[in-house]
PDB file of C-alpha atoms in Angstrom:
ATOM      1  CA  MET A   9     200.379 -18.768  74.453  1.00 93.00           C
ATOM      2  CA  LYS A  10     199.918 -15.798  72.121  1.00 96.00           C
ATOM      3  CA  CYS A  11     199.735 -12.348  73.679  1.00 98.00           C
ATOM      4  CA  TYR A  12     198.512  -9.432  71.572  1.00 98.00           C
ATOM      5  CA  VAL A  13     199.094  -5.805  72.520  1.00 98.00           C
ATOM      6  CA  VAL A  14     196.489  -3.429  71.121  1.00 98.00           C
ATOM      7  CA  ASP A  15     196.306   0.354  71.399  1.00 98.00           C
ATOM      8  CA  ALA A  16     192.649   1.076  72.210  1.00 97.00           C
ATOM      9  CA  PHE A  17     190.606   4.244  71.646  1.00 97.00           C
ATOM     10  CA  THR A  18     192.892   5.452  68.883  1.00 96.00           C
ATOM     11  CA  LYS A  19     193.627   4.961  65.182  1.00 95.00           C
ATOM     12  CA  GLU A  20     197.341   5.631  65.708  1.00 96.00           C
ATOM     13  CA  MET A  21     199.985   3.411  67.241  1.00 96.00           C
ATOM     14  CA  PHE A  22     201.597   4.788  70.426  1.00 97.00           C
ATOM     15  CA  LYS A  23     198.405   6.652  71.320  1.00 97.00           C
ATOM     16  CA  GLY A  24     195.297   5.558  73.173  1.00 96.00           C
ATOM     17  CA  ASN A  25     195.586   2.922  75.897  1.00 96.00           C
ATOM     18  CA  PRO A  26     197.624  -0.253  75.347  1.00 97.00           C
ATOM     19  CA  ALA A  27     196.167  -3.518  76.630  1.00 98.00           C
ATOM     20  CA  ALA A  28     197.537  -7.040  76.429  1.00 98.00           C
ATOM     21  CA  VAL A  29     195.115  -9.755  75.305  1.00 98.00           C
ATOM     22  CA  CYS A  30     195.610 -13.495  75.823  1.00 98.00           C
ATOM     23  CA  VAL A  31     193.144 -15.757  73.994  1.00 97.00           C
ATOM     24  CA  LEU A  32     193.154 -19.124  75.786  1.00 97.00           C
ATOM     25  CA  ASP A  33     191.794 -22.578  74.924  1.00 96.00           C
ATOM     26  CA  SER A  34     191.151 -23.202  78.624  1.00 96.00           C
ATOM     27  CA  TRP A  35     191.694 -21.310  81.862  1.00 97.00           C
ATOM     28  CA  ILE A  36     195.044 -21.098  83.552  1.00 97.00           C
ATOM     29  CA  SER A  37     195.471 -20.396  87.260  1.00 97.00           C
ATOM     30  CA  ASP A  38     194.657 -17.007  88.744  1.00 98.00           C
ATOM     31  CA  GLU A  39     198.223 -16.863  90.042  1.00 97.00           C
ATOM     32  CA  LEU A  40     199.667 -17.287  86.558  1.00 97.00           C
ATOM     33  CA  MET A  41     197.304 -14.695  85.070  1.00 98.00           C
ATOM     34  CA  GLN A  42     198.374 -12.250  87.766  1.00 98.00           C
ATOM     35  CA  ARG A  43     202.051 -12.929  87.145  1.00 97.00           C
ATOM     36  CA  ILE A  44     201.594 -12.406  83.394  1.00 98.00           C
ATOM     37  CA  ALA A  45     199.836  -9.094  84.079  1.00 98.00           C
ATOM     38  CA  MET A  46     202.688  -8.019  86.336  1.00 97.00           C
ATOM     39  CA  GLU A  47     205.270  -9.019  83.725  1.00 97.00           C
ATOM     40  CA  ASN A  48     203.409  -7.166  80.963  1.00 97.00           C
ATOM     41  CA  ASN A  49     203.261  -4.134  83.265  1.00 95.00           C
ATOM     42  CA  LEU A  50     200.414  -2.528  81.307  1.00 95.00           C
ATOM     43  CA  SER A  51     197.388  -1.086  83.028  1.00 92.00           C
ATOM     44  CA  GLU A  52     195.415  -4.225  82.080  1.00 96.00           C
ATOM     45  CA  THR A  53     195.972  -7.673  80.650  1.00 98.00           C
ATOM     46  CA  ALA A  54     192.791  -9.398  79.428  1.00 98.00           C
ATOM     47  CA  PHE A  55     192.271 -13.165  79.373  1.00 98.00           C
ATOM     48  CA  THR A  56     189.433 -14.740  77.402  1.00 98.00           C
ATOM     49  CA  VAL A  57     188.134 -18.256  76.754  1.00 98.00           C
ATOM     50  CA  LYS A  58     185.318 -19.249  74.379  1.00 97.00           C
ATOM     51  CA  GLU A  59     182.459 -20.764  76.399  1.00 97.00           C
ATOM     52  CA  GLY A  60     179.518 -21.823  74.232  1.00 95.00           C
ATOM     53  CA  ASP A  61     178.344 -18.917  72.086  1.00 93.00           C
ATOM     54  CA  ALA A  62     180.069 -16.302  74.250  1.00 97.00           C
ATOM     55  CA  TYR A  63     183.472 -15.559  75.716  1.00 98.00           C
ATOM     56  CA  ARG A  64     184.396 -15.452  79.377  1.00 98.00           C
ATOM     57  CA  LEU A  65     186.552 -12.360  79.948  1.00 98.00           C
ATOM     58  CA  ARG A  66     188.694 -11.363  82.924  1.00 98.00           C
ATOM     59  CA  TRP A  67     190.962  -8.349  83.437  1.00 98.00           C
ATOM     60  CA  PHE A  68     194.092  -8.145  85.591  1.00 97.00           C
ATOM     61  CA  THR A  69     196.067  -5.042  86.504  1.00 95.00           C
ATOM     62  CA  PRO A  70     199.595  -5.362  87.896  1.00 94.00           C
ATOM     63  CA  GLY A  71     197.953  -4.944  91.316  1.00 93.00           C
ATOM     64  CA  GLY A  72     195.071  -7.408  90.986  1.00 95.00           C
ATOM     65  CA  GLU A  73     191.906  -8.403  89.162  1.00 97.00           C
ATOM     66  CA  ILE A  74     189.385  -5.659  88.348  1.00 95.00           C
ATOM     67  CA  ASP A  75     185.612  -5.790  87.848  1.00 94.00           C
ATOM     68  CA  LEU A  76     185.365  -3.765  84.629  1.00 94.00           C
ATOM     69  CA  CYS A  77     187.789  -2.480  82.006  1.00 95.00           C
ATOM     70  CA  GLY A  78     186.716  -0.715  78.847  1.00 95.00           C
ATOM     71  CA  HIS A  79     189.914  -0.420  76.868  1.00 96.00           C
ATOM     72  CA  ALA A  80     190.934  -4.047  77.434  1.00 97.00           C
ATOM     73  CA  THR A  81     187.447  -5.170  76.352  1.00 97.00           C
ATOM     74  CA  LEU A  82     187.797  -3.097  73.189  1.00 97.00           C
ATOM     75  CA  ALA A  83     191.250  -4.587  72.638  1.00 98.00           C
ATOM     76  CA  THR A  84     189.924  -8.128  73.141  1.00 98.00           C
ATOM     77  CA  ALA A  85     187.106  -7.585  70.645  1.00 98.00           C
ATOM     78  CA  TYR A  86     189.657  -6.191  68.173  1.00 98.00           C
ATOM     79  CA  VAL A  87     191.809  -9.318  68.509  1.00 98.00           C
ATOM     80  CA  LEU A  88     188.827 -11.643  68.091  1.00 98.00           C
ATOM     81  CA  ALA A  89     187.531  -9.658  65.107  1.00 97.00           C
ATOM     82  CA  HIS A  90     190.865  -9.666  63.293  1.00 97.00           C
ATOM     83  CA  PHE A  91     192.605 -12.905  64.302  1.00 97.00           C
ATOM     84  CA  VAL A  92     190.174 -15.396  65.842  1.00 97.00           C
ATOM     85  CA  ALA A  93     186.633 -14.969  64.498  1.00 96.00           C
ATOM     86  CA  PRO A  94     186.718 -12.433  61.625  1.00 96.00           C
ATOM     87  CA  GLU A  95     183.279 -13.562  60.443  1.00 96.00           C
ATOM     88  CA  GLU A  96     181.549 -12.522  63.688  1.00 96.00           C
ATOM     89  CA  GLN A  97     179.848  -9.132  63.910  1.00 96.00           C
ATOM     90  CA  VAL A  98     178.946  -9.233  67.604  1.00 98.00           C
ATOM     91  CA  PHE A  99     181.022 -10.470  70.553  1.00 98.00           C
ATOM     92  CA  ARG A 100     179.371 -11.356  73.858  1.00 98.00           C
ATOM     93  CA  PHE A 101     181.506 -11.433  76.979  1.00 98.00           C
ATOM     94  CA  GLN A 102     180.560 -12.884  80.353  1.00 98.00           C
ATOM     95  CA  THR A 103     182.340 -10.875  83.039  1.00 97.00           C
ATOM     96  CA  MET A 104     182.299  -9.871  86.699  1.00 96.00           C
ATOM     97  CA  SER A 105     180.078  -6.970  85.592  1.00 94.00           C
ATOM     98  CA  GLY A 106     177.589  -9.196  83.760  1.00 95.00           C
ATOM     99  CA  GLU A 107     177.257  -9.628  80.019  1.00 96.00           C
ATOM    100  CA  LEU A 108     179.074  -7.082  77.879  1.00 96.00           C
ATOM    101  CA  VAL A 109     178.291  -6.854  74.165  1.00 97.00           C
ATOM    102  CA  VAL A 110     180.717  -5.444  71.610  1.00 98.00           C
ATOM    103  CA  SER A 111     179.603  -4.962  68.016  1.00 97.00           C
ATOM    104  CA  ARG A 112     181.251  -3.708  64.864  1.00 95.00           C
ATOM    105  CA  ASP A 113     180.335  -0.107  64.076  1.00 89.00           C
ATOM    106  CA  GLY A 114     182.015   0.508  60.727  1.00 89.00           C
ATOM    107  CA  GLU A 115     185.714   0.765  61.544  1.00 90.00           C
ATOM    108  CA  ARG A 116     184.905   1.358  65.190  1.00 96.00           C
ATOM    109  CA  LEU A 117     183.938  -1.138  67.861  1.00 98.00           C
ATOM    110  CA  SER A 118     180.961  -0.245  70.054  1.00 97.00           C
ATOM    111  CA  MET A 119     180.668  -1.539  73.622  1.00 96.00           C
ATOM    112  CA  ASP A 120     177.516  -1.757  75.729  1.00 95.00           C
ATOM    113  CA  PHE A 121     178.481  -1.288  79.388  1.00 95.00           C
ATOM    114  CA  PRO A 122     176.628  -0.757  82.662  1.00 94.00           C
ATOM    115  CA  ALA A 123     176.686   2.763  84.075  1.00 96.00           C
ATOM    116  CA  TYR A 124     177.897   2.935  87.660  1.00 96.00           C
ATOM    117  CA  GLU A 125     175.526   4.118  90.345  1.00 95.00           C
ATOM    118  CA  ILE A 126     177.023   7.373  91.562  1.00 97.00           C
ATOM    119  CA  LYS A 127     176.108   9.876  94.232  1.00 98.00           C
ATOM    120  CA  GLU A 128     177.298  13.408  94.824  1.00 98.00           C
ATOM    121  CA  ILE A 129     179.518  13.780  97.883  1.00 98.00           C
ATOM    122  CA  PRO A 130     181.068  16.811  99.602  1.00 98.00           C
ATOM    123  CA  VAL A 131     184.277  18.258  98.197  1.00 98.00           C
ATOM    124  CA  THR A 132     187.050  17.941 100.783  1.00 98.00           C
ATOM    125  CA  ASP A 133     190.358  19.637 101.475  1.00 98.00           C
ATOM    126  CA  ALA A 134     192.026  16.240 100.986  1.00 98.00           C
ATOM    127  CA  MET A 135     190.756  16.086  97.387  1.00 98.00           C
ATOM    128  CA  THR A 136     192.095  19.591  96.770  1.00 98.00           C
ATOM    129  CA  ALA A 137     195.486  18.726  98.261  1.00 98.00           C
ATOM    130  CA  VAL A 138     195.828  15.571  96.131  1.00 98.00           C
ATOM    131  CA  ILE A 139     194.752  17.181  92.852  1.00 98.00           C
ATOM    132  CA  GLY A 140     196.310  20.612  93.322  1.00 98.00           C
ATOM    133  CA  ALA A 141     193.062  22.354  92.355  1.00 98.00           C
ATOM    134  CA  ARG A 142     189.766  22.552  94.214  1.00 98.00           C
ATOM    135  CA  PRO A 143     186.943  20.552  92.592  1.00 98.00           C
ATOM    136  CA  VAL A 144     183.606  22.266  92.044  1.00 98.00           C
ATOM    137  CA  ALA A 145     181.826  18.947  92.676  1.00 98.00           C
ATOM    138  CA  ALA A 146     182.623  15.335  93.550  1.00 98.00           C
ATOM    139  CA  TYR A 147     180.861  12.016  92.954  1.00 98.00           C
ATOM    140  CA  MET A 148     181.409   8.490  94.241  1.00 98.00           C
ATOM    141  CA  GLY A 149     180.712   5.169  92.531  1.00 98.00           C
ATOM    142  CA  ARG A 150     183.315   2.433  92.359  1.00 97.00           C
ATOM    143  CA  ASP A 151     185.660   5.363  91.719  1.00 98.00           C
ATOM    144  CA  LEU A 152     185.917   8.974  92.848  1.00 98.00           C
ATOM    145  CA  VAL A 153     185.106  11.581  90.186  1.00 98.00           C
ATOM    146  CA  CYS A 154     186.106  15.208  90.763  1.00 98.00           C
ATOM    147  CA  ILE A 155     184.771  17.974  88.502  1.00 98.00           C
ATOM    148  CA  LEU A 156     187.355  20.725  88.013  1.00 98.00           C
ATOM    149  CA  PRO A 157     186.617  24.346  87.047  1.00 98.00           C
ATOM    150  CA  ALA A 158     188.329  24.320  83.628  1.00 98.00           C
ATOM    151  CA  GLU A 159     189.863  22.061  80.979  1.00 98.00           C
ATOM    152  CA  ASP A 160     193.355  23.407  81.647  1.00 98.00           C
ATOM    153  CA  ASP A 161     193.034  22.357  85.301  1.00 98.00           C
ATOM    154  CA  VAL A 162     192.621  18.770  84.094  1.00 98.00           C
ATOM    155  CA  ARG A 163     195.376  18.901  81.499  1.00 98.00           C
ATOM    156  CA  GLN A 164     197.943  20.543  83.774  1.00 98.00           C
ATOM    157  CA  ALA A 165     197.208  18.642  86.997  1.00 98.00           C
ATOM    158  CA  LYS A 166     200.121  16.916  88.732  1.00 98.00           C
ATOM    159  CA  PRO A 167     198.364  14.981  91.466  1.00 98.00           C
ATOM    160  CA  ASP A 168     200.082  13.495  94.516  1.00 98.00           C
ATOM    161  CA  MET A 169     199.978   9.752  93.803  1.00 98.00           C
ATOM    162  CA  GLU A 170     200.942   8.625  97.288  1.00 98.00           C
ATOM    163  CA  ALA A 171     198.403  10.871  99.011  1.00 98.00           C
ATOM    164  CA  MET A 172     195.791   9.770  96.464  1.00 98.00           C
ATOM    165  CA  LYS A 173     195.790   6.294  98.035  1.00 98.00           C
ATOM    166  CA  SER A 174     194.111   7.774 101.121  1.00 98.00           C
ATOM    167  CA  LEU A 175     191.085   9.005  99.152  1.00 98.00           C
ATOM    168  CA  ASP A 176     187.972   6.848  98.909  1.00 98.00           C
ATOM    169  CA  GLY A 177     187.268   5.073  95.624  1.00 98.00           C
ATOM    170  CA  LEU A 178     189.297   2.597  93.603  1.00 97.00           C
ATOM    171  CA  LEU A 179     190.382   5.126  90.937  1.00 97.00           C
ATOM    172  CA  LEU A 180     190.366   8.909  90.803  1.00 98.00           C
ATOM    173  CA  HIS A 181     189.009  10.646  87.695  1.00 98.00           C
ATOM    174  CA  ILE A 182     189.336  14.389  87.191  1.00 98.00           C
ATOM    175  CA  THR A 183     187.188  15.954  84.497  1.00 98.00           C
ATOM    176  CA  ALA A 184     185.967  19.285  83.131  1.00 98.00           C
ATOM    177  CA  GLN A 185     183.841  20.530  80.268  1.00 98.00           C
ATOM    178  CA  GLY A 186     185.900  20.675  77.098  1.00 98.00           C
ATOM    179  CA  THR A 187     186.307  23.116  74.223  1.00 97.00           C
ATOM    180  CA  ASP A 188     186.646  20.708  71.296  1.00 98.00           C
ATOM    181  CA  TYR A 189     185.008  17.835  73.191  1.00 98.00           C
ATOM    182  CA  ASP A 190     182.050  17.638  75.534  1.00 98.00           C
ATOM    183  CA  CYS A 191     184.361  16.642  78.358  1.00 98.00           C
ATOM    184  CA  VAL A 192     188.060  16.181  79.010  1.00 98.00           C
ATOM    185  CA  SER A 193     189.243  13.770  81.688  1.00 98.00           C
ATOM    186  CA  ARG A 194     192.215  11.992  83.233  1.00 98.00           C
ATOM    187  CA  SER A 195     192.261   8.818  85.326  1.00 98.00           C
ATOM    188  CA  PHE A 196     194.629   7.641  88.068  1.00 98.00           C
ATOM    189  CA  ALA A 197     194.899   4.246  89.767  1.00 96.00           C
ATOM    190  CA  PRO A 198     197.852   4.093  92.191  1.00 97.00           C
ATOM    191  CA  LYS A 199     195.909   1.587  94.342  1.00 95.00           C
ATOM    192  CA  LEU A 200     196.235  -0.825  91.389  1.00 93.00           C
ATOM    193  CA  ASN A 201     199.907   0.016  90.779  1.00 91.00           C
ATOM    194  CA  VAL A 202     198.913   2.129  87.748  1.00 91.00           C
ATOM    195  CA  ALA A 203     199.834   5.792  88.093  1.00 95.00           C
ATOM    196  CA  GLU A 204     197.833   7.257  85.190  1.00 96.00           C
ATOM    197  CA  ASP A 205     195.539   5.142  83.008  1.00 94.00           C
ATOM    198  CA  PRO A 206     195.977   6.509  79.464  1.00 95.00           C
ATOM    199  CA  VAL A 207     192.310   5.986  78.474  1.00 96.00           C
ATOM    200  CA  CYS A 208     189.832   4.547  80.965  1.00 96.00           C
ATOM    201  CA  GLY A 209     186.637   2.968  79.641  1.00 95.00           C
ATOM    202  CA  SER A 210     185.195   2.007  83.023  1.00 95.00           C
ATOM    203  CA  GLY A 211     185.964   5.533  84.216  1.00 97.00           C
ATOM    204  CA  HIS A 212     183.671   6.866  81.516  1.00 97.00           C
ATOM    205  CA  CYS A 213     180.904   4.665  82.907  1.00 97.00           C
ATOM    206  CA  HIS A 214     181.114   7.148  85.799  1.00 98.00           C
ATOM    207  CA  ILE A 215     181.933  10.278  83.789  1.00 98.00           C
ATOM    208  CA  VAL A 216     179.383  10.023  80.965  1.00 98.00           C
ATOM    209  CA  PRO A 217     176.265   9.981  83.217  1.00 98.00           C
ATOM    210  CA  ILE A 218     177.536  13.085  85.010  1.00 98.00           C
ATOM    211  CA  TRP A 219     178.138  15.075  81.825  1.00 98.00           C
ATOM    212  CA  ALA A 220     175.008  13.791  80.088  1.00 98.00           C
ATOM    213  CA  LYS A 221     172.953  15.232  82.940  1.00 97.00           C
ATOM    214  CA  ALA A 222     174.974  18.455  83.193  1.00 98.00           C
ATOM    215  CA  LEU A 223     174.880  19.152  79.447  1.00 98.00           C
ATOM    216  CA  GLY A 224     171.357  17.862  78.824  1.00 98.00           C
ATOM    217  CA  LYS A 225     172.435  15.492  76.036  1.00 97.00           C
ATOM    218  CA  ASP A 226     172.752  11.733  75.643  1.00 97.00           C
ATOM    219  CA  HIS A 227     175.644  11.665  73.159  1.00 98.00           C
ATOM    220  CA  ILE A 228     178.992  12.651  74.671  1.00 98.00           C
ATOM    221  CA  LYS A 229     182.240  12.988  72.720  1.00 98.00           C
ATOM    222  CA  ALA A 230     184.964  12.550  75.316  1.00 98.00           C
ATOM    223  CA  TYR A 231     188.719  13.042  75.292  1.00 98.00           C
ATOM    224  CA  GLN A 232     191.157  11.462  77.724  1.00 98.00           C
ATOM    225  CA  ALA A 233     193.887  14.042  78.139  1.00 98.00           C
ATOM    226  CA  SER A 234     196.729  11.746  79.154  1.00 97.00           C
ATOM    227  CA  LYS A 235     200.132  11.977  77.508  1.00 96.00           C
ATOM    228  CA  ARG A 236     199.008   9.364  74.949  1.00 96.00           C
ATOM    229  CA  GLY A 237     195.458  10.738  74.568  1.00 97.00           C
ATOM    230  CA  GLY A 238     192.346   8.983  73.326  1.00 96.00           C
ATOM    231  CA  GLU A 239     188.831   9.584  71.982  1.00 97.00           C
ATOM    232  CA  LEU A 240     185.620   7.940  73.160  1.00 97.00           C
ATOM    233  CA  TYR A 241     182.266   8.253  71.420  1.00 97.00           C
ATOM    234  CA  CYS A 242     179.717   7.743  74.175  1.00 98.00           C
ATOM    235  CA  LYS A 243     175.970   7.490  74.609  1.00 97.00           C
ATOM    236  CA  LEU A 244     173.924   7.244  77.796  1.00 98.00           C
ATOM    237  CA  ASP A 245     170.871   5.002  77.485  1.00 96.00           C
ATOM    238  CA  GLY A 246     169.190   4.661  80.856  1.00 96.00           C
ATOM    239  CA  SER A 247     171.426   2.543  83.048  1.00 96.00           C
ATOM    240  CA  ARG A 248     173.738   1.623  80.164  1.00 96.00           C
ATOM    241  CA  VAL A 249     176.633   3.459  78.532  1.00 97.00           C
ATOM    242  CA  THR A 250     177.747   2.843  74.960  1.00 97.00           C
ATOM    243  CA  LEU A 251     181.469   3.415  74.475  1.00 96.00           C
ATOM    244  CA  ALA A 252     182.748   3.319  70.906  1.00 97.00           C
ATOM    245  CA  GLY A 253     186.266   3.730  69.667  1.00 97.00           C
ATOM    246  CA  TYR A 254     189.002   2.663  67.303  1.00 97.00           C
ATOM    247  CA  ALA A 255     191.926   0.326  67.976  1.00 98.00           C
ATOM    248  CA  CYS A 256     195.164  -0.723  66.293  1.00 98.00           C
ATOM    249  CA  LEU A 257     197.577  -3.621  66.737  1.00 98.00           C
ATOM    250  CA  TYR A 258     201.017  -3.006  68.236  1.00 98.00           C
ATOM    251  CA  SER A 259     202.455  -6.507  68.638  1.00 98.00           C
ATOM    252  CA  ILE A 260     201.913 -10.259  68.741  1.00 98.00           C
ATOM    253  CA  ALA A 261     204.157 -12.235  71.101  1.00 97.00           C
ATOM    254  CA  GLU A 262     204.552 -15.858  72.135  1.00 96.00           C
ATOM    255  CA  LEU A 263     204.633 -16.271  75.916  1.00 96.00           C
ATOM    256  CA  HIS A 264     206.812 -19.087  77.226  1.00 94.00           C
ATOM    257  CA  VAL A 265     205.016 -19.723  80.502  1.00 90.00           C
ATOM    258  CA  GLY A 266     205.269 -23.505  80.668  1.00 71.00           C
ATOM    259  CA  ILE A 267     201.633 -24.462  80.028  1.00 59.00           C
TER     260      ILE A 267
END
């Protein structure tokens, strides 16, 4: 089985968010997919199988399967576009979050994702204790999103990963209005055995609607301020979010998993 590792949301190797991609002829067991994800030890490993005119796509973290992953979808489309079906311009994926469409956008790949339904919730002392700075607002969808007063609060945060597990939400995203970008964010997922996600696409399906409303604009240029860093070119269109970005190949490996 071939396993590709692609750095997503970047033009440069060693930046963005690395995802492993396994393109299968037929499905393997959930247990084996989980074990491969644990062995890869990246934030996500994607598995895809061609089914008719579309691809079935699933994402596994080291801690379990997840319902939506942006960077691993981008990485999967990159692999298909360069190594499997270079003649195709549009890739349709059937997923736990419904159909996701990825299309070529010049050198970038553009993904059409559902926006999460989010609601504003009270800021708590527990959030402040975990983050080390008091949010000015908080929102809940699948994940918890905390708006911080300033960009430097996001960049310099050293959150308490163990205490973070007690907060509601699957992931925690901290975000603030940016100087060179519309927003700057970071994403953490200790509940999935991922401390900090270098660039989180599904997180921006929470973040983009918040900043689109706050800034009164549909197009959002976002920066994920992790150590690796990454750029996302986003657009809010009703209940959908377009996430566009670049990707580059890091490696191609042959997995000896006995199938």
